[in-house]
Amino acid sequence: MSRTAYRTCPLCEALCGLELTLDDDRVTRVRGDAADPFSRGFICPKGASLGRLDGDPDRLAEPLVRAGDQHEPAGWDTAFATVAERLHAIVDRYGKDAVAIYIGNPTAHSIAGPLYGAAVIKALGTRNIYSASTADQMPKHVSSGYLFGDPLVIPVPDLDRTDHLLMLGANPLESNGSLASAPDFPGRLKAIRKRGGRVVVIDPRRTRTAALADHHVFIRPGTDAYLLFALVHTLFAEDLTTTGEYELNGLDDLRALALHFPPERVAEITGIDAGTIRGLARDLAAAERAAVYGRIGTCTQAFGTLNSWLVDVLNVLTGNLDRPGGAMFARPAHLPAYRRRRPFVTGRWRSRVRDLPEANGELPVATLADEIETPGDGQIRALITIGGNPVLSAPNGTRLDRALAGLEFMVSVDPYLNETTRHADVILPPPRPAQTPHYDVALLGFTVRNYVRYSDPAVPLPDGRPAEWEILARLAMIASGQDGDPAALDELVIGATLAKAVATSGSPVHGREPAELRKMLDDRAGPEARLDMMLRLGPYGDGFGADPDGLTLARLRAEHPHGLDLGPLEPRLHEVLCTASGRIELCPPAFAADADRLRAGLDAPTGDGLVLIGRRHLRSNNSWLHNVPELVGGSNTCTLQLNPADADRLGVGPGDTVRVVSRAGALEAVAEPTDTVMAGVVSMPHGWGHDLPGTRTQVAREHAGGNVNAITDETEIDPLSGNAVFNGVPVTVEAL
Ligand SMILES: Nc1nc2c(c(=O)[nH]1)N[C@H]1C(S)=C(S)[C@@H](COP(=O)(O)OP(=O)(O)OC[C@H]3O[C@@H](n4cnc5c(=O)[nH]c(N)nc54)[C@H](O)[C@@H]3O)O[C@H]1N2
Ligand SMILES: Nc1nc2c(c(=O)[nH]1)N[C@H]1C(S)=C(S)[C@@H](COP(=O)(O)OP(=O)(O)OC[C@H]3O[C@@H](n4cnc5c(=O)[nH]c(N)nc54)[C@H](O)[C@@H]3O)O[C@H]1N2
Ligand code: SF4
Ligand SMILES: [Mo]
């Protein structure tokens, strides 16, 4: 008998609603959920193939435990017992810092990752905390931490109301958007143009997004900070700033810094002439409602934090921050509006080998291999990975691959035996997406409309099969030395949160009795009670009865199974701003100091060698969707794109095999000359290289491609955030 179930797509940040058709417990069809008020039926090829991913025969159904070179199936109790025994032995012998953790991208799309990953980290008590964030958006966290006081307070472009969108280093037509959750991002961009607005794209490639825009400007990779400073310079020089509405510090310091970057000075290094730069600044200032948006192309650079900062500086200087049609802050339903003020700092601890500062509670993944390979006190001996594949995603992943082989113990929470997890002694697979409830704890803070949705599992879990939250909770219990009921962890969190809420003035439950509130919560064990609590304390919540019409988890499930639209974004800077001064810190001293490093580059000669950048394809998702037959092949191929002029010079034709060499390593790739890439630049997607021994991903192996992170350089980072540098890597290319 076939039936229908509804849920949010867990694959990317667009948060589309899906309508699943199920035959027994098998997903046989996936369509867009037309009743979802946010995505309104939009779906992409990845979402449409969720059924194939869900039913992938290579997906692990039970734990694997290593025996010699092989991975053998094991029961859950045996698997957890092995983890407990081995981890405890390592901690006893070498101390807590000998165990590292790496958390990957899919954990940001689950309930389990945000709510229980943190518990594992806390229980481990290690300084060796790593994640995909330092290969992605850490510069934005550091920027927001200093500017607004909270690394998670990140403005998003108000796509549906803006008249002018200036986009750098983002290609939402392929990626469907990031740090700006907007189902049907392409449709929303087209709508800007339809209502007479302008879309401007800055990218070293003429992407599909650039092709849709009114104006595309090529930029030499890694030089956005020069362009952005020149835009700031022009706004000041031509008296185009309007900051009267904001309470801020640092305006004069910023103006003084920008004096060093007049458009003429940055024209050569960026490859953009001064007239074009002035035009970009004037158009931005002239627009009634404008937003500047920078994404991964601007983060994974040597000046990633300066870029992330200057993007928001432009939003402030043009009066567009926190204003409809500008760059605004979403209001997630599960986070309380009241906040504590705790000054944001980085460098609360430093990495052992390279002395790199912690940022937002993490050390850079670019130094993970150093910490594993370098002997001495504090050396990493064991690693826990949760939903990550750093062998393919971290800079110089090939070195990391060798380092992982030298660990004494590794455990991975992952549904696949892949390039990274093949090194694990124990693999603990989470259930299928169809068996997993969904709520975007991490991503609902970055939506372009206020919105909330909870999805029940479409298929119940068989008895004895732990949910991902239970797997993580058990790991947390093991790490903290107790092996009891995972639900006890939730009670600890609930107790602490309620105790704080009743003691906080401004909270809807101020002065009430925690025990009485606890009794009112969802009676399902695990994350549901916590989510219910978070929603009820949140800005739309029922305040545990204080507002009878407010949200509870029960109401969200019963009355809004397709999600609930909570309206357009509203100004809320006063709620989120939490710097020590209570003002926007427009020119943090650490950033001003890094601008000196940027200045030094102005006088360095512009090299004429090739530089490497990345790219994304619509039917890919980092490293782990290449095992779905519908998604590989066709246009989704792992080629080295280069400009035809460079190809001619090198004697390379379409389909030729070339050798690409960098400081870090070398690889062979198939050349694809295309004038969509600017001269001097080569581009290769990441997440490929599926031909390593010992993996169990049949389809991916047949479409192996090459691992671009064999040649990205782990010694180059953005020093303020520790973020990896994937764009602007110097390489040489030769025909084979
Ligand atoms: N289909 C698909 N969707 C995805 C993913 C995927 O792998 N595939 N991954 C998901 C993840 S984890 C993320 S973080 C998001 C990322 O989402 P986006 O940020 O939109 O990512 P990209 O599509 O890689 O776009 C980055 C753009 O930056 C450009 N670029 C490279 N170097 C520079 C530079 O120096 N300056 C400027 N201005 N531009 C530069 C590249 O040419 C590219 O077009 O996508 C998510 N969605
Ligand atoms: N050269 C280059 N490198 C890059 C980038 C780039 O643009 N260029 N982009 C970077 C970015 S933005 C990111 S986010 C990182 C991604 O880096 P990672 O997160 O390390 O890599 P992914 O490929 O996303 O790996 C996801 C892993 O999670 C597993 N998984 C899938 N679903 C689940 C689940 O429900 N639960 C659990 N526990 N595991 C699951 C998959 O099997 C896979 O092993 O890559 C970065 N690397
Ligand atoms: S755009 Fe993203 S969220 Fe929407 S269907 Fe595609 S993968 Fe899923
Ligand atoms: Mo990412």
PDB file of N, CA and C in Angstrom, residues 167-175 200-213 215-222 224 270 296-297 611-618 635 637 639-643 672 674-686 726-727:
ATOM      1  N   MET A 167      26.726  40.287  -5.245  1.00  0.00           N
ATOM      2  CA  MET A 167      27.075  38.945  -4.773  1.00  0.00           C
ATOM      3  C   MET A 167      28.509  38.619  -5.127  1.00  0.00           C
ATOM      4  N   LEU A 168      29.289  38.193  -4.151  1.00  0.00           N
ATOM      5  CA  LEU A 168      30.679  37.819  -4.414  1.00  0.00           C
ATOM      6  C   LEU A 168      30.925  36.379  -3.981  1.00  0.00           C
ATOM      7  N   GLY A 169      31.546  35.593  -4.855  1.00  0.00           N
ATOM      8  CA  GLY A 169      31.961  34.252  -4.458  1.00  0.00           C
ATOM      9  C   GLY A 169      30.819  33.335  -4.087  1.00  0.00           C
ATOM     10  N   ALA A 170      29.703  33.460  -4.764  1.00  0.00           N
ATOM     11  CA  ALA A 170      28.561  32.576  -4.523  1.00  0.00           C
ATOM     12  C   ALA A 170      27.957  32.195  -5.864  1.00  0.00           C
ATOM     13  N   ASN A 171      27.490  30.969  -5.937  1.00  0.00           N
ATOM     14  CA  ASN A 171      26.887  30.506  -7.186  1.00  0.00           C
ATOM     15  C   ASN A 171      25.609  29.736  -6.870  1.00  0.00           C
ATOM     16  N   PRO A 172      24.599  30.456  -6.350  1.00  0.00           N
ATOM     17  CA  PRO A 172      23.397  29.761  -5.859  1.00  0.00           C
ATOM     18  C   PRO A 172      22.637  29.002  -6.943  1.00  0.00           C
ATOM     19  N   LEU A 173      22.896  29.283  -8.227  1.00  0.00           N
ATOM     20  CA  LEU A 173      22.196  28.477  -9.224  1.00  0.00           C
ATOM     21  C   LEU A 173      22.663  27.031  -9.203  1.00  0.00           C
ATOM     22  N   GLU A 174      23.870  26.788  -8.712  1.00  0.00           N
ATOM     23  CA  GLU A 174      24.346  25.410  -8.553  1.00  0.00           C
ATOM     24  C   GLU A 174      24.222  24.964  -7.093  1.00  0.00           C
ATOM     25  N   SER A 175      24.576  25.855  -6.168  1.00  0.00           N
ATOM     26  CA  SER A 175      24.635  25.450  -4.748  1.00  0.00           C
ATOM     27  C   SER A 175      23.286  25.545  -4.053  1.00  0.00           C
ATOM     28  N   VAL A 200      24.250  41.821  -9.388  1.00  0.00           N
ATOM     29  CA  VAL A 200      25.637  41.987  -9.821  1.00  0.00           C
ATOM     30  C   VAL A 200      26.469  40.867  -9.217  1.00  0.00           C
ATOM     31  N   VAL A 201      27.278  40.205 -10.028  1.00  0.00           N
ATOM     32  CA  VAL A 201      28.051  39.045  -9.569  1.00  0.00           C
ATOM     33  C   VAL A 201      29.543  39.269  -9.792  1.00  0.00           C
ATOM     34  N   ILE A 202      30.323  39.028  -8.743  1.00  0.00           N
ATOM     35  CA  ILE A 202      31.783  39.126  -8.825  1.00  0.00           C
ATOM     36  C   ILE A 202      32.334  37.714  -8.687  1.00  0.00           C
ATOM     37  N   ASP A 203      32.963  37.195  -9.736  1.00  0.00           N
ATOM     38  CA  ASP A 203      33.395  35.793  -9.726  1.00  0.00           C
ATOM     39  C   ASP A 203      34.448  35.586 -10.810  1.00  0.00           C
ATOM     40  N   PRO A 204      35.501  34.810 -10.529  1.00  0.00           N
ATOM     41  CA  PRO A 204      36.501  34.521 -11.574  1.00  0.00           C
ATOM     42  C   PRO A 204      35.952  33.629 -12.688  1.00  0.00           C
ATOM     43  N   ARG A 205      34.733  33.137 -12.490  1.00  0.00           N
ATOM     44  CA  ARG A 205      34.092  32.334 -13.540  1.00  0.00           C
ATOM     45  C   ARG A 205      32.775  32.993 -13.926  1.00  0.00           C
ATOM     46  N   ARG A 206      32.394  32.868 -15.205  1.00  0.00           N
ATOM     47  CA  ARG A 206      31.055  33.292 -15.596  1.00  0.00           C
ATOM     48  C   ARG A 206      30.136  32.105 -15.323  1.00  0.00           C
ATOM     49  N   THR A 207      29.612  32.088 -14.108  1.00  0.00           N
ATOM     50  CA  THR A 207      28.804  30.966 -13.637  1.00  0.00           C
ATOM     51  C   THR A 207      27.392  31.087 -14.198  1.00  0.00           C
ATOM     52  N   ARG A 208      26.569  30.094 -13.917  1.00  0.00           N
ATOM     53  CA  ARG A 208      25.152  30.205 -14.296  1.00  0.00           C
ATOM     54  C   ARG A 208      24.500  31.364 -13.564  1.00  0.00           C
ATOM     55  N   THR A 209      24.948  31.620 -12.343  1.00  0.00           N
ATOM     56  CA  THR A 209      24.417  32.776 -11.608  1.00  0.00           C
ATOM     57  C   THR A 209      24.850  34.068 -12.296  1.00  0.00           C
ATOM     58  N   ALA A 210      26.120  34.116 -12.707  1.00  0.00           N
ATOM     59  CA  ALA A 210      26.618  35.319 -13.397  1.00  0.00           C
ATOM     60  C   ALA A 210      25.866  35.532 -14.709  1.00  0.00           C
ATOM     61  N   ALA A 211      25.543  34.434 -15.381  1.00  0.00           N
ATOM     62  CA  ALA A 211      24.841  34.549 -16.665  1.00  0.00           C
ATOM     63  C   ALA A 211      23.434  35.104 -16.470  1.00  0.00           C
ATOM     64  N   LEU A 212      22.847  34.832 -15.325  1.00  0.00           N
ATOM     65  CA  LEU A 212      21.500  35.339 -15.043  1.00  0.00           C
ATOM     66  C   LEU A 212      21.529  36.815 -14.618  1.00  0.00           C
ATOM     67  N   ALA A 213      22.689  37.272 -14.127  1.00  0.00           N
ATOM     68  CA  ALA A 213      22.778  38.610 -13.527  1.00  0.00           C
ATOM     69  C   ALA A 213      22.762  39.712 -14.590  1.00  0.00           C
ATOM     70  N   HIS A 215      24.958  42.102 -14.418  1.00  0.00           N
ATOM     71  CA  HIS A 215      26.324  42.557 -14.561  1.00  0.00           C
ATOM     72  C   HIS A 215      27.242  41.528 -13.912  1.00  0.00           C
ATOM     73  N   HIS A 216      28.214  41.031 -14.665  1.00  0.00           N
ATOM     74  CA  HIS A 216      29.199  40.114 -14.088  1.00  0.00           C
ATOM     75  C   HIS A 216      30.586  40.712 -14.248  1.00  0.00           C
ATOM     76  N   VAL A 217      31.352  40.703 -13.187  1.00  0.00           N
ATOM     77  CA  VAL A 217      32.708  41.238 -13.216  1.00  0.00           C
ATOM     78  C   VAL A 217      33.664  40.118 -12.813  1.00  0.00           C
ATOM     79  N   PHE A 218      34.618  39.806 -13.689  1.00  0.00           N
ATOM     80  CA  PHE A 218      35.665  38.834 -13.338  1.00  0.00           C
ATOM     81  C   PHE A 218      36.584  39.460 -12.291  1.00  0.00           C
ATOM     82  N   ILE A 219      37.043  38.652 -11.364  1.00  0.00           N
ATOM     83  CA  ILE A 219      38.009  39.128 -10.370  1.00  0.00           C
ATOM     84  C   ILE A 219      39.119  38.106 -10.233  1.00  0.00           C
ATOM     85  N   ARG A 220      40.331  38.556 -10.070  1.00  0.00           N
ATOM     86  CA  ARG A 220      41.420  37.607  -9.862  1.00  0.00           C
ATOM     87  C   ARG A 220      41.244  36.946  -8.495  1.00  0.00           C
ATOM     88  N   PRO A 221      41.347  35.614  -8.444  1.00  0.00           N
ATOM     89  CA  PRO A 221      41.069  34.895  -7.197  1.00  0.00           C
ATOM     90  C   PRO A 221      41.880  35.421  -6.015  1.00  0.00           C
ATOM     91  N   GLY A 222      41.216  35.451  -4.872  1.00  0.00           N
ATOM     92  CA  GLY A 222      41.901  35.829  -3.640  1.00  0.00           C
ATOM     93  C   GLY A 222      42.066  37.327  -3.434  1.00  0.00           C
ATOM     94  N   ASP A 224      39.427  39.710  -3.362  1.00  0.00           N
ATOM     95  CA  ASP A 224      38.176  40.419  -3.041  1.00  0.00           C
ATOM     96  C   ASP A 224      38.363  41.510  -1.992  1.00  0.00           C
ATOM     97  N   THR A 270      43.365  43.245  -8.638  1.00  0.00           N
ATOM     98  CA  THR A 270      42.059  42.587  -8.757  1.00  0.00           C
ATOM     99  C   THR A 270      41.718  42.244 -10.207  1.00  0.00           C
ATOM    100  N   ILE A 296      31.111  31.314  -0.167  1.00  0.00           N
ATOM    101  CA  ILE A 296      32.313  30.537   0.087  1.00  0.00           C
ATOM    102  C   ILE A 296      33.527  30.991  -0.722  1.00  0.00           C
ATOM    103  N   GLY A 297      33.270  31.504  -1.926  1.00  0.00           N
ATOM    104  CA  GLY A 297      34.402  32.003  -2.709  1.00  0.00           C
ATOM    105  C   GLY A 297      35.169  33.100  -1.979  1.00  0.00           C
ATOM    106  N   VAL A 611      46.408  30.122 -11.117  1.00  0.00           N
ATOM    107  CA  VAL A 611      45.907  29.835  -9.771  1.00  0.00           C
ATOM    108  C   VAL A 611      44.648  28.980  -9.869  1.00  0.00           C
ATOM    109  N   LEU A 612      44.500  28.123  -8.844  1.00  0.00           N
ATOM    110  CA  LEU A 612      43.388  27.164  -8.803  1.00  0.00           C
ATOM    111  C   LEU A 612      42.240  27.702  -7.950  1.00  0.00           C
ATOM    112  N   ILE A 613      41.008  27.501  -8.424  1.00  0.00           N
ATOM    113  CA  ILE A 613      39.819  27.739  -7.594  1.00  0.00           C
ATOM    114  C   ILE A 613      38.917  26.505  -7.684  1.00  0.00           C
ATOM    115  N   GLY A 614      37.842  26.492  -6.886  1.00  0.00           N
ATOM    116  CA  GLY A 614      36.919  25.354  -6.906  1.00  0.00           C
ATOM    117  C   GLY A 614      35.693  25.663  -7.756  1.00  0.00           C
ATOM    118  N   ARG A 615      34.726  24.785  -7.704  1.00  0.00           N
ATOM    119  CA  ARG A 615      33.384  25.042  -8.237  1.00  0.00           C
ATOM    120  C   ARG A 615      32.441  23.945  -7.752  1.00  0.00           C
ATOM    121  N   ARG A 616      31.150  24.235  -7.802  1.00  0.00           N
ATOM    122  CA  ARG A 616      30.152  23.229  -7.426  1.00  0.00           C
ATOM    123  C   ARG A 616      29.242  22.929  -8.606  1.00  0.00           C
ATOM    124  N   HIS A 617      28.755  21.690  -8.629  1.00  0.00           N
ATOM    125  CA  HIS A 617      27.798  21.290  -9.653  1.00  0.00           C
ATOM    126  C   HIS A 617      26.465  20.988  -9.003  1.00  0.00           C
ATOM    127  N   LEU A 618      25.398  21.342  -9.700  1.00  0.00           N
ATOM    128  CA  LEU A 618      24.051  21.209  -9.151  1.00  0.00           C
ATOM    129  C   LEU A 618      23.791  19.817  -8.580  1.00  0.00           C
ATOM    130  N   SER A 635      26.701  16.470 -16.918  1.00  0.00           N
ATOM    131  CA  SER A 635      27.473  17.691 -16.674  1.00  0.00           C
ATOM    132  C   SER A 635      28.204  17.642 -15.328  1.00  0.00           C
ATOM    133  N   THR A 637      30.809  16.379 -13.786  1.00  0.00           N
ATOM    134  CA  THR A 637      32.053  15.642 -13.933  1.00  0.00           C
ATOM    135  C   THR A 637      33.199  16.421 -13.318  1.00  0.00           C
ATOM    136  N   THR A 639      36.320  17.755 -13.913  1.00  0.00           N
ATOM    137  CA  THR A 639      37.317  18.172 -14.908  1.00  0.00           C
ATOM    138  C   THR A 639      38.080  19.387 -14.404  1.00  0.00           C
ATOM    139  N   LEU A 640      39.228  19.635 -15.034  1.00  0.00           N
ATOM    140  CA  LEU A 640      39.970  20.868 -14.768  1.00  0.00           C
ATOM    141  C   LEU A 640      39.593  21.866 -15.856  1.00  0.00           C
ATOM    142  N   GLN A 641      38.810  22.866 -15.476  1.00  0.00           N
ATOM    143  CA  GLN A 641      38.449  23.900 -16.452  1.00  0.00           C
ATOM    144  C   GLN A 641      39.570  24.918 -16.544  1.00  0.00           C
ATOM    145  N   LEU A 642      39.846  25.366 -17.765  1.00  0.00           N
ATOM    146  CA  LEU A 642      40.834  26.434 -17.943  1.00  0.00           C
ATOM    147  C   LEU A 642      40.464  27.264 -19.156  1.00  0.00           C
ATOM    148  N   ASN A 643      40.963  28.482 -19.176  1.00  0.00           N
ATOM    149  CA  ASN A 643      40.634  29.394 -20.259  1.00  0.00           C
ATOM    150  C   ASN A 643      41.272  28.903 -21.562  1.00  0.00           C
ATOM    151  N   GLU A 672      39.239  20.719 -19.545  1.00  0.00           N
ATOM    152  CA  GLU A 672      38.022  21.213 -20.190  1.00  0.00           C
ATOM    153  C   GLU A 672      38.192  22.714 -20.465  1.00  0.00           C
ATOM    154  N   THR A 674      37.351  26.307 -21.394  1.00  0.00           N
ATOM    155  CA  THR A 674      36.079  27.033 -21.463  1.00  0.00           C
ATOM    156  C   THR A 674      36.325  28.504 -21.165  1.00  0.00           C
ATOM    157  N   ASP A 675      35.680  29.355 -21.949  1.00  0.00           N
ATOM    158  CA  ASP A 675      35.893  30.790 -21.712  1.00  0.00           C
ATOM    159  C   ASP A 675      35.054  31.300 -20.539  1.00  0.00           C
ATOM    160  N   THR A 676      34.355  30.392 -19.825  1.00  0.00           N
ATOM    161  CA  THR A 676      33.665  30.833 -18.613  1.00  0.00           C
ATOM    162  C   THR A 676      34.654  31.040 -17.462  1.00  0.00           C
ATOM    163  N   VAL A 677      35.880  30.535 -17.635  1.00  0.00           N
ATOM    164  CA  VAL A 677      36.911  30.750 -16.614  1.00  0.00           C
ATOM    165  C   VAL A 677      37.848  31.839 -17.105  1.00  0.00           C
ATOM    166  N   MET A 678      38.178  32.802 -16.258  1.00  0.00           N
ATOM    167  CA  MET A 678      39.045  33.884 -16.717  1.00  0.00           C
ATOM    168  C   MET A 678      40.467  33.375 -16.954  1.00  0.00           C
ATOM    169  N   ALA A 679      41.188  34.076 -17.804  1.00  0.00           N
ATOM    170  CA  ALA A 679      42.565  33.690 -18.098  1.00  0.00           C
ATOM    171  C   ALA A 679      43.386  33.707 -16.815  1.00  0.00           C
ATOM    172  N   GLY A 680      44.288  32.752 -16.681  1.00  0.00           N
ATOM    173  CA  GLY A 680      45.143  32.692 -15.497  1.00  0.00           C
ATOM    174  C   GLY A 680      44.554  31.866 -14.370  1.00  0.00           C
ATOM    175  N   VAL A 681      43.337  31.351 -14.568  1.00  0.00           N
ATOM    176  CA  VAL A 681      42.636  30.627 -13.501  1.00  0.00           C
ATOM    177  C   VAL A 681      42.267  29.228 -13.995  1.00  0.00           C
ATOM    178  N   VAL A 682      42.445  28.227 -13.136  1.00  0.00           N
ATOM    179  CA  VAL A 682      41.919  26.893 -13.432  1.00  0.00           C
ATOM    180  C   VAL A 682      40.958  26.508 -12.313  1.00  0.00           C
ATOM    181  N   SER A 683      39.966  25.690 -12.637  1.00  0.00           N
ATOM    182  CA  SER A 683      38.920  25.376 -11.658  1.00  0.00           C
ATOM    183  C   SER A 683      38.626  23.882 -11.644  1.00  0.00           C
ATOM    184  N   MET A 684      38.543  23.345 -10.435  1.00  0.00           N
ATOM    185  CA  MET A 684      38.241  21.920 -10.281  1.00  0.00           C
ATOM    186  C   MET A 684      37.328  21.741  -9.066  1.00  0.00           C
ATOM    187  N   PRO A 685      36.264  20.924  -9.195  1.00  0.00           N
ATOM    188  CA  PRO A 685      35.367  20.719  -8.040  1.00  0.00           C
ATOM    189  C   PRO A 685      36.026  19.822  -6.992  1.00  0.00           C
ATOM    190  N   HIS A 686      35.548  19.904  -5.759  1.00  0.00           N
ATOM    191  CA  HIS A 686      36.079  19.045  -4.695  1.00  0.00           C
ATOM    192  C   HIS A 686      35.102  17.889  -4.430  1.00  0.00           C
ATOM    193  N   PHE A 726      41.201  27.612  -0.300  1.00  0.00           N
ATOM    194  CA  PHE A 726      40.988  26.757  -1.475  1.00  0.00           C
ATOM    195  C   PHE A 726      41.045  27.570  -2.768  1.00  0.00           C
ATOM    196  N   ASN A 727      40.954  28.868  -2.651  1.00  0.00           N
ATOM    197  CA  ASN A 727      40.899  29.697  -3.853  1.00  0.00           C
ATOM    198  C   ASN A 727      42.141  30.549  -3.988  1.00  0.00           C
TER     199      ASN A 727
END
